[in-house]
Amino acid sequence: QFSFQENGWGASLAERLVRKCDVVNRGLSGYNTRWAKLILPRLISKSTGAESTVAVTIFFGANDSALKDLNPKQHVPLEEYAANLKSMIQYLKSVDITEDRIILITPPPLQESAWEKECLAKGDKLNRRNATTGEYAQACVQVARDCGTDVLDLWTLMQKNQEFSSYLSDGLHLSTKGNSFLAAQLWSCLEKKLSALPSLLPYWRDVDHTNPEASLL
C-alpha cells in the first residue's frame, strides 16, 4: 500500500513506465496471504483486463511471519504461507496470467532493535524475528522455483553487502533507500518483460500540427 508514497517503489516504477503502461497498486497495509488469497479474485479478473497484464508482483511475508503467540491476528503458519502463495499463482494462471508474468518478492529483513522500539511504544513486546522472517523468505523462493515464476529475494539481497538498517524506516517498513533498492532490483527483473512495449501516442514534436488527426487517430 505504501509503495505509492513519495519516493515509493511503486511510484518509481510508474514514473519509469509512463506512456508505456499503467502501474496499479493493490497493496493492502497489514494484510497477510490468508486474506489476500480470498480477495485476489476481486482485485484481478478476466474482466479487469488480465489478458493485457504485463506483470504482477506478489509481495507478502512480513505480516505472515509475525510470531503467533504475540501477534496471532496477522500470523500465518509457514506451510500455509507457502500454500497460499501457490494458490494465488494458480488463480492468476486461471485468468490467463502465465507464470512468466508473475514475480514473487520475499519480505525484507527485520531490524529487530528498531522494530522493538516501535512495539514497546505501543505497549507490546517484539512480535517478529529476523530469523523467522528469513524462513518465510526461503519458502517464498522455493514456491517460485516450484511454480516457475521469477522471485526477488529481498531478505537475502538487503543483507548481502552491508548493515541493512538504512533500508528500513522503523525496522520493518521500507525507508526511502529501501524503496529505491527494491525499485532498482525489480526493474532489472521487469526490463526484459517490458522493453518491447511501444510508447502510447507519438512524441509531441512528431505530431503533424496542420493535420493532428493523421498522427493521433
PDB file of C-alpha atoms in Angstrom:
ATOM      1  CA  GLN A   1       0.000   0.000   0.000  1.00  0.00           C
ATOM      2  CA  PHE A   2       2.818   2.398   0.878  1.00  0.00           C
ATOM      3  CA  SER A   3       4.583   1.809  -2.460  1.00  0.00           C
ATOM      4  CA  PHE A   4       2.928   4.892  -3.988  1.00  0.00           C
ATOM      5  CA  GLN A   5       4.020   7.249  -1.242  1.00  0.00           C
ATOM      6  CA  GLU A   6       6.621   9.861  -2.141  1.00  0.00           C
ATOM      7  CA  ASN A   7       9.799   8.000  -3.187  1.00  0.00           C
ATOM      8  CA  GLY A   8       7.917   4.682  -3.025  1.00  0.00           C
ATOM      9  CA  TRP A   9       8.985   1.783  -5.232  1.00  0.00           C
ATOM     10  CA  GLY A  10       5.602   1.614  -6.965  1.00  0.00           C
ATOM     11  CA  ALA A  11       5.662   5.324  -7.753  1.00  0.00           C
ATOM     12  CA  SER A  12       9.197   4.925  -9.103  1.00  0.00           C
ATOM     13  CA  LEU A  13       8.073   2.142 -11.458  1.00  0.00           C
ATOM     14  CA  ALA A  14       5.063   4.165 -12.554  1.00  0.00           C
ATOM     15  CA  GLU A  15       7.346   7.078 -13.428  1.00  0.00           C
ATOM     16  CA  ARG A  16       9.622   4.804 -15.481  1.00  0.00           C
ATOM     17  CA  LEU A  17       6.656   3.302 -17.315  1.00  0.00           C
ATOM     18  CA  VAL A  18       4.681   6.448 -18.053  1.00  0.00           C
ATOM     19  CA  ARG A  19       3.264   6.233 -21.610  1.00  0.00           C
ATOM     20  CA  LYS A  20       4.123   2.527 -21.642  1.00  0.00           C
ATOM     21  CA  CYS A  21       1.619   1.010 -19.226  1.00  0.00           C
ATOM     22  CA  ASP A  22      -0.265   1.738 -16.016  1.00  0.00           C
ATOM     23  CA  VAL A  23       1.117   0.554 -12.684  1.00  0.00           C
ATOM     24  CA  VAL A  24      -1.818  -0.418 -10.467  1.00  0.00           C
ATOM     25  CA  ASN A  25      -1.367  -0.504  -6.687  1.00  0.00           C
ATOM     26  CA  ARG A  26      -3.416  -3.208  -4.993  1.00  0.00           C
ATOM     27  CA  GLY A  27      -1.270  -3.473  -1.866  1.00  0.00           C
ATOM     28  CA  LEU A  28      -3.149  -3.534   1.437  1.00  0.00           C
ATOM     29  CA  SER A  29      -1.371  -2.494   4.622  1.00  0.00           C
ATOM     30  CA  GLY A  30      -1.273  -5.157   7.317  1.00  0.00           C
ATOM     31  CA  TYR A  31      -2.711  -7.963   5.174  1.00  0.00           C
ATOM     32  CA  ASN A  32      -1.330 -11.483   5.071  1.00  0.00           C
ATOM     33  CA  THR A  33      -1.555 -14.232   2.424  1.00  0.00           C
ATOM     34  CA  ARG A  34      -4.605 -15.808   4.084  1.00  0.00           C
ATOM     35  CA  TRP A  35      -6.625 -12.653   3.475  1.00  0.00           C
ATOM     36  CA  ALA A  36      -5.006 -11.809   0.137  1.00  0.00           C
ATOM     37  CA  LYS A  37      -5.871 -15.225  -1.288  1.00  0.00           C
ATOM     38  CA  LEU A  38      -9.552 -14.560  -0.534  1.00  0.00           C
ATOM     39  CA  ILE A  39      -9.721 -11.111  -2.119  1.00  0.00           C
ATOM     40  CA  LEU A  40      -7.451 -11.704  -5.135  1.00  0.00           C
ATOM     41  CA  PRO A  41     -10.378 -12.541  -7.484  1.00  0.00           C
ATOM     42  CA  ARG A  42     -11.899  -9.141  -6.627  1.00  0.00           C
ATOM     43  CA  LEU A  43      -8.630  -7.381  -7.479  1.00  0.00           C
ATOM     44  CA  ILE A  44      -7.702  -9.207 -10.701  1.00  0.00           C
ATOM     45  CA  SER A  45     -10.114 -10.999 -13.008  1.00  0.00           C
ATOM     46  CA  LYS A  46     -10.558 -11.625 -16.721  1.00  0.00           C
ATOM     47  CA  SER A  47     -12.982  -8.701 -16.798  1.00  0.00           C
ATOM     48  CA  THR A  48     -10.330  -6.357 -15.338  1.00  0.00           C
ATOM     49  CA  GLY A  49      -8.079  -6.915 -18.334  1.00  0.00           C
ATOM     50  CA  ALA A  50      -5.956  -9.805 -17.136  1.00  0.00           C
ATOM     51  CA  GLU A  51      -5.018 -10.615 -20.709  1.00  0.00           C
ATOM     52  CA  SER A  52      -3.303  -7.240 -21.100  1.00  0.00           C
ATOM     53  CA  THR A  53      -1.420  -7.560 -17.788  1.00  0.00           C
ATOM     54  CA  VAL A  54       2.321  -7.465 -18.395  1.00  0.00           C
ATOM     55  CA  ALA A  55       3.449  -8.390 -14.871  1.00  0.00           C
ATOM     56  CA  VAL A  56       2.082  -8.992 -11.374  1.00  0.00           C
ATOM     57  CA  THR A  57       4.130  -8.754  -8.181  1.00  0.00           C
ATOM     58  CA  ILE A  58       3.145 -10.748  -5.075  1.00  0.00           C
ATOM     59  CA  PHE A  59       4.861  -9.284  -2.010  1.00  0.00           C
ATOM     60  CA  PHE A  60       3.935 -10.985   1.275  1.00  0.00           C
ATOM     61  CA  GLY A  61       5.618 -12.449   4.323  1.00  0.00           C
ATOM     62  CA  ALA A  62       6.387  -9.619   6.724  1.00  0.00           C
ATOM     63  CA  ASN A  63       2.949  -9.994   8.348  1.00  0.00           C
ATOM     64  CA  ASP A  64       2.577 -13.765   7.894  1.00  0.00           C
ATOM     65  CA  SER A  65       5.864 -14.251   9.768  1.00  0.00           C
ATOM     66  CA  ALA A  66       4.717 -12.326  12.850  1.00  0.00           C
ATOM     67  CA  LEU A  67       5.129 -14.502  15.954  1.00  0.00           C
ATOM     68  CA  LYS A  68       1.965 -16.494  16.637  1.00  0.00           C
ATOM     69  CA  ASP A  69       1.873 -16.026  20.419  1.00  0.00           C
ATOM     70  CA  LEU A  70       2.466 -12.262  20.217  1.00  0.00           C
ATOM     71  CA  ASN A  71       0.612 -11.368  17.013  1.00  0.00           C
ATOM     72  CA  PRO A  72      -1.969 -14.095  16.292  1.00  0.00           C
ATOM     73  CA  LYS A  73      -4.094 -11.804  14.106  1.00  0.00           C
ATOM     74  CA  GLN A  74      -1.503 -11.402  11.343  1.00  0.00           C
ATOM     75  CA  HIS A  75       0.447 -14.656  11.817  1.00  0.00           C
ATOM     76  CA  VAL A  76       0.087 -17.393   9.190  1.00  0.00           C
ATOM     77  CA  PRO A  77       1.938 -20.719   9.681  1.00  0.00           C
ATOM     78  CA  LEU A  78       4.888 -21.248   7.348  1.00  0.00           C
ATOM     79  CA  GLU A  79       3.359 -24.184   5.438  1.00  0.00           C
ATOM     80  CA  GLU A  80       0.096 -22.301   4.921  1.00  0.00           C
ATOM     81  CA  TYR A  81       2.014 -19.221   3.734  1.00  0.00           C
ATOM     82  CA  ALA A  82       3.679 -21.299   1.008  1.00  0.00           C
ATOM     83  CA  ALA A  83       0.354 -22.945   0.092  1.00  0.00           C
ATOM     84  CA  ASN A  84      -1.342 -19.535  -0.118  1.00  0.00           C
ATOM     85  CA  LEU A  85       1.339 -18.205  -2.475  1.00  0.00           C
ATOM     86  CA  LYS A  86       0.874 -21.261  -4.683  1.00  0.00           C
ATOM     87  CA  SER A  87      -2.887 -20.772  -4.584  1.00  0.00           C
ATOM     88  CA  MET A  88      -2.537 -17.149  -5.736  1.00  0.00           C
ATOM     89  CA  ILE A  89      -0.240 -18.195  -8.576  1.00  0.00           C
ATOM     90  CA  GLN A  90      -2.731 -20.895  -9.633  1.00  0.00           C
ATOM     91  CA  TYR A  91      -5.562 -18.357  -9.569  1.00  0.00           C
ATOM     92  CA  LEU A  92      -3.624 -15.903 -11.733  1.00  0.00           C
ATOM     93  CA  LYS A  93      -2.896 -18.685 -14.205  1.00  0.00           C
ATOM     94  CA  SER A  94      -6.636 -19.493 -14.286  1.00  0.00           C
ATOM     95  CA  VAL A  95      -7.314 -15.952 -15.554  1.00  0.00           C
ATOM     96  CA  ASP A  96      -4.573 -16.284 -18.182  1.00  0.00           C
ATOM     97  CA  ILE A  97      -1.713 -14.544 -16.363  1.00  0.00           C
ATOM     98  CA  THR A  98       1.042 -17.047 -17.019  1.00  0.00           C
ATOM     99  CA  GLU A  99       3.838 -17.824 -14.556  1.00  0.00           C
ATOM    100  CA  ASP A 100       6.405 -15.944 -16.661  1.00  0.00           C
ATOM    101  CA  ARG A 101       4.486 -12.742 -15.852  1.00  0.00           C
ATOM    102  CA  ILE A 102       4.427 -13.319 -12.077  1.00  0.00           C
ATOM    103  CA  ILE A 103       7.167 -12.056  -9.742  1.00  0.00           C
ATOM    104  CA  LEU A 104       7.248 -13.109  -6.106  1.00  0.00           C
ATOM    105  CA  ILE A 105       9.005 -10.757  -3.677  1.00  0.00           C
ATOM    106  CA  THR A 106      10.206 -12.069  -0.318  1.00  0.00           C
ATOM    107  CA  PRO A 107       9.760  -9.989   2.820  1.00  0.00           C
ATOM    108  CA  PRO A 108      12.693  -7.690   3.589  1.00  0.00           C
ATOM    109  CA  PRO A 109      14.860  -8.445   6.625  1.00  0.00           C
ATOM    110  CA  LEU A 110      13.704  -7.257  10.048  1.00  0.00           C
ATOM    111  CA  GLN A 111      15.899  -4.928  12.104  1.00  0.00           C
ATOM    112  CA  GLU A 112      14.846  -6.178  15.500  1.00  0.00           C
ATOM    113  CA  SER A 113      16.097  -3.406  17.790  1.00  0.00           C
ATOM    114  CA  ALA A 114      14.357  -0.667  15.782  1.00  0.00           C
ATOM    115  CA  TRP A 115      11.107  -2.631  15.497  1.00  0.00           C
ATOM    116  CA  GLU A 116      11.212  -3.487  19.209  1.00  0.00           C
ATOM    117  CA  LYS A 117      11.168   0.266  19.982  1.00  0.00           C
ATOM    118  CA  GLU A 118       8.007   0.615  17.835  1.00  0.00           C
ATOM    119  CA  CYS A 119       6.395  -2.317  19.647  1.00  0.00           C
ATOM    120  CA  LEU A 120       7.349  -1.058  23.119  1.00  0.00           C
ATOM    121  CA  ALA A 121       5.941   2.392  22.310  1.00  0.00           C
ATOM    122  CA  LYS A 122       2.563   0.678  21.807  1.00  0.00           C
ATOM    123  CA  GLY A 123       2.929  -1.364  24.980  1.00  0.00           C
ATOM    124  CA  ASP A 124       3.746  -4.561  23.077  1.00  0.00           C
ATOM    125  CA  LYS A 125       6.687  -6.961  23.051  1.00  0.00           C
ATOM    126  CA  LEU A 126       8.850  -7.559  19.980  1.00  0.00           C
ATOM    127  CA  ASN A 127       6.414  -9.503  17.763  1.00  0.00           C
ATOM    128  CA  ARG A 128       8.694 -10.515  14.860  1.00  0.00           C
ATOM    129  CA  ARG A 129      12.163 -12.050  14.471  1.00  0.00           C
ATOM    130  CA  ASN A 130      14.525 -11.680  11.537  1.00  0.00           C
ATOM    131  CA  ALA A 131      15.409 -15.380  11.553  1.00  0.00           C
ATOM    132  CA  THR A 132      11.710 -16.268  11.348  1.00  0.00           C
ATOM    133  CA  THR A 133      11.180 -13.789   8.517  1.00  0.00           C
ATOM    134  CA  GLY A 134      14.107 -15.492   6.774  1.00  0.00           C
ATOM    135  CA  GLU A 135      12.295 -18.839   6.917  1.00  0.00           C
ATOM    136  CA  TYR A 136       9.330 -17.273   5.144  1.00  0.00           C
ATOM    137  CA  ALA A 137      11.659 -15.690   2.591  1.00  0.00           C
ATOM    138  CA  GLN A 138      13.182 -19.107   1.878  1.00  0.00           C
ATOM    139  CA  ALA A 139       9.697 -20.596   1.492  1.00  0.00           C
ATOM    140  CA  CYS A 140       8.805 -17.827  -0.979  1.00  0.00           C
ATOM    141  CA  VAL A 141      11.922 -18.591  -3.040  1.00  0.00           C
ATOM    142  CA  GLN A 142      11.044 -22.294  -3.036  1.00  0.00           C
ATOM    143  CA  VAL A 143       7.469 -21.598  -4.197  1.00  0.00           C
ATOM    144  CA  ALA A 144       8.859 -19.563  -7.095  1.00  0.00           C
ATOM    145  CA  ARG A 145      11.124 -22.480  -8.040  1.00  0.00           C
ATOM    146  CA  ASP A 146       8.260 -24.971  -7.779  1.00  0.00           C
ATOM    147  CA  CYS A 147       5.856 -22.830  -9.803  1.00  0.00           C
ATOM    148  CA  GLY A 148       8.261 -21.426 -12.388  1.00  0.00           C
ATOM    149  CA  THR A 149       7.841 -17.742 -11.518  1.00  0.00           C
ATOM    150  CA  ASP A 150      10.518 -15.102 -11.062  1.00  0.00           C
ATOM    151  CA  VAL A 151      11.456 -14.212  -7.493  1.00  0.00           C
ATOM    152  CA  LEU A 152      13.188 -11.231  -5.916  1.00  0.00           C
ATOM    153  CA  ASP A 153      14.810 -12.410  -2.681  1.00  0.00           C
ATOM    154  CA  LEU A 154      14.796  -9.087  -0.874  1.00  0.00           C
ATOM    155  CA  TRP A 155      15.624 -10.679   2.504  1.00  0.00           C
ATOM    156  CA  THR A 156      18.927 -12.061   1.191  1.00  0.00           C
ATOM    157  CA  LEU A 157      19.835  -9.189  -1.140  1.00  0.00           C
ATOM    158  CA  MET A 158      19.428  -6.488   1.522  1.00  0.00           C
ATOM    159  CA  GLN A 159      21.711  -8.341   3.951  1.00  0.00           C
ATOM    160  CA  LYS A 160      24.384  -9.173   1.412  1.00  0.00           C
ATOM    161  CA  ASN A 161      26.898  -6.345   1.441  1.00  0.00           C
ATOM    162  CA  GLN A 162      26.187  -4.025   4.353  1.00  0.00           C
ATOM    163  CA  GLU A 163      24.277  -3.259   7.518  1.00  0.00           C
ATOM    164  CA  PHE A 164      20.694  -3.270   6.234  1.00  0.00           C
ATOM    165  CA  SER A 165      19.027  -0.984   8.807  1.00  0.00           C
ATOM    166  CA  SER A 166      19.195   2.011   6.430  1.00  0.00           C
ATOM    167  CA  TYR A 167      16.818   0.169   4.099  1.00  0.00           C
ATOM    168  CA  LEU A 168      14.096   0.266   6.773  1.00  0.00           C
ATOM    169  CA  SER A 169      12.310   3.262   8.278  1.00  0.00           C
ATOM    170  CA  ASP A 170      11.295   1.602  11.538  1.00  0.00           C
ATOM    171  CA  GLY A 171      12.907  -1.824  11.426  1.00  0.00           C
ATOM    172  CA  LEU A 172      10.012  -3.311   9.420  1.00  0.00           C
ATOM    173  CA  HIS A 173       8.817  -0.963   6.667  1.00  0.00           C
ATOM    174  CA  LEU A 174      10.973   0.241   3.787  1.00  0.00           C
ATOM    175  CA  SER A 175      12.778   3.586   4.031  1.00  0.00           C
ATOM    176  CA  THR A 176      13.399   5.843   1.026  1.00  0.00           C
ATOM    177  CA  LYS A 177      16.672   3.982   0.463  1.00  0.00           C
ATOM    178  CA  GLY A 178      14.915   0.628   0.794  1.00  0.00           C
ATOM    179  CA  ASN A 179      12.265   1.679  -1.706  1.00  0.00           C
ATOM    180  CA  SER A 180      14.980   2.749  -4.164  1.00  0.00           C
ATOM    181  CA  PHE A 181      16.765  -0.570  -3.680  1.00  0.00           C
ATOM    182  CA  LEU A 182      13.601  -2.572  -4.334  1.00  0.00           C
ATOM    183  CA  ALA A 183      12.704  -0.450  -7.379  1.00  0.00           C
ATOM    184  CA  ALA A 184      16.164  -0.967  -8.898  1.00  0.00           C
ATOM    185  CA  GLN A 185      16.167  -4.723  -8.257  1.00  0.00           C
ATOM    186  CA  LEU A 186      12.633  -5.103  -9.569  1.00  0.00           C
ATOM    187  CA  TRP A 187      13.391  -3.037 -12.656  1.00  0.00           C
ATOM    188  CA  SER A 188      16.190  -5.384 -13.663  1.00  0.00           C
ATOM    189  CA  CYS A 189      13.602  -8.175 -13.422  1.00  0.00           C
ATOM    190  CA  LEU A 190      10.918  -6.260 -15.339  1.00  0.00           C
ATOM    191  CA  GLU A 191      13.064  -4.633 -18.014  1.00  0.00           C
ATOM    192  CA  LYS A 192      13.197  -7.682 -20.263  1.00  0.00           C
ATOM    193  CA  LYS A 193       9.422  -8.142 -19.948  1.00  0.00           C
ATOM    194  CA  LEU A 194       8.664  -4.501 -20.744  1.00  0.00           C
ATOM    195  CA  SER A 195      11.370  -3.458 -23.200  1.00  0.00           C
ATOM    196  CA  ALA A 196       9.198  -4.330 -26.214  1.00  0.00           C
ATOM    197  CA  LEU A 197       6.239  -2.228 -25.085  1.00  0.00           C
ATOM    198  CA  PRO A 198       5.544   0.622 -27.527  1.00  0.00           C
ATOM    199  CA  SER A 199       5.081   4.193 -26.326  1.00  0.00           C
ATOM    200  CA  LEU A 200       1.477   5.347 -26.136  1.00  0.00           C
ATOM    201  CA  LEU A 201       0.895   8.015 -28.788  1.00  0.00           C
ATOM    202  CA  PRO A 202       3.618   9.949 -30.604  1.00  0.00           C
ATOM    203  CA  TYR A 203       6.025  12.442 -29.043  1.00  0.00           C
ATOM    204  CA  TRP A 204       4.565  15.927 -29.336  1.00  0.00           C
ATOM    205  CA  ARG A 205       7.173  17.124 -31.842  1.00  0.00           C
ATOM    206  CA  ASP A 206       6.166  14.270 -34.125  1.00  0.00           C
ATOM    207  CA  VAL A 207       2.507  15.301 -34.278  1.00  0.00           C
ATOM    208  CA  ASP A 208       1.540  16.980 -37.566  1.00  0.00           C
ATOM    209  CA  HIS A 209       0.086  20.233 -36.233  1.00  0.00           C
ATOM    210  CA  THR A 210      -1.565  21.030 -39.547  1.00  0.00           C
ATOM    211  CA  ASN A 211      -3.384  17.693 -39.512  1.00  0.00           C
ATOM    212  CA  PRO A 212      -3.287  16.205 -35.993  1.00  0.00           C
ATOM    213  CA  GLU A 213      -5.860  13.559 -36.870  1.00  0.00           C
ATOM    214  CA  ALA A 214      -3.296  11.927 -39.166  1.00  0.00           C
ATOM    215  CA  SER A 215      -0.892  11.483 -36.250  1.00  0.00           C
ATOM    216  CA  LEU A 216      -3.276  10.802 -33.398  1.00  0.00           C
ATOM    217  CA  LEU A 217      -6.180   8.762 -34.755  1.00  0.00           C
TER     218      LEU A 217
END
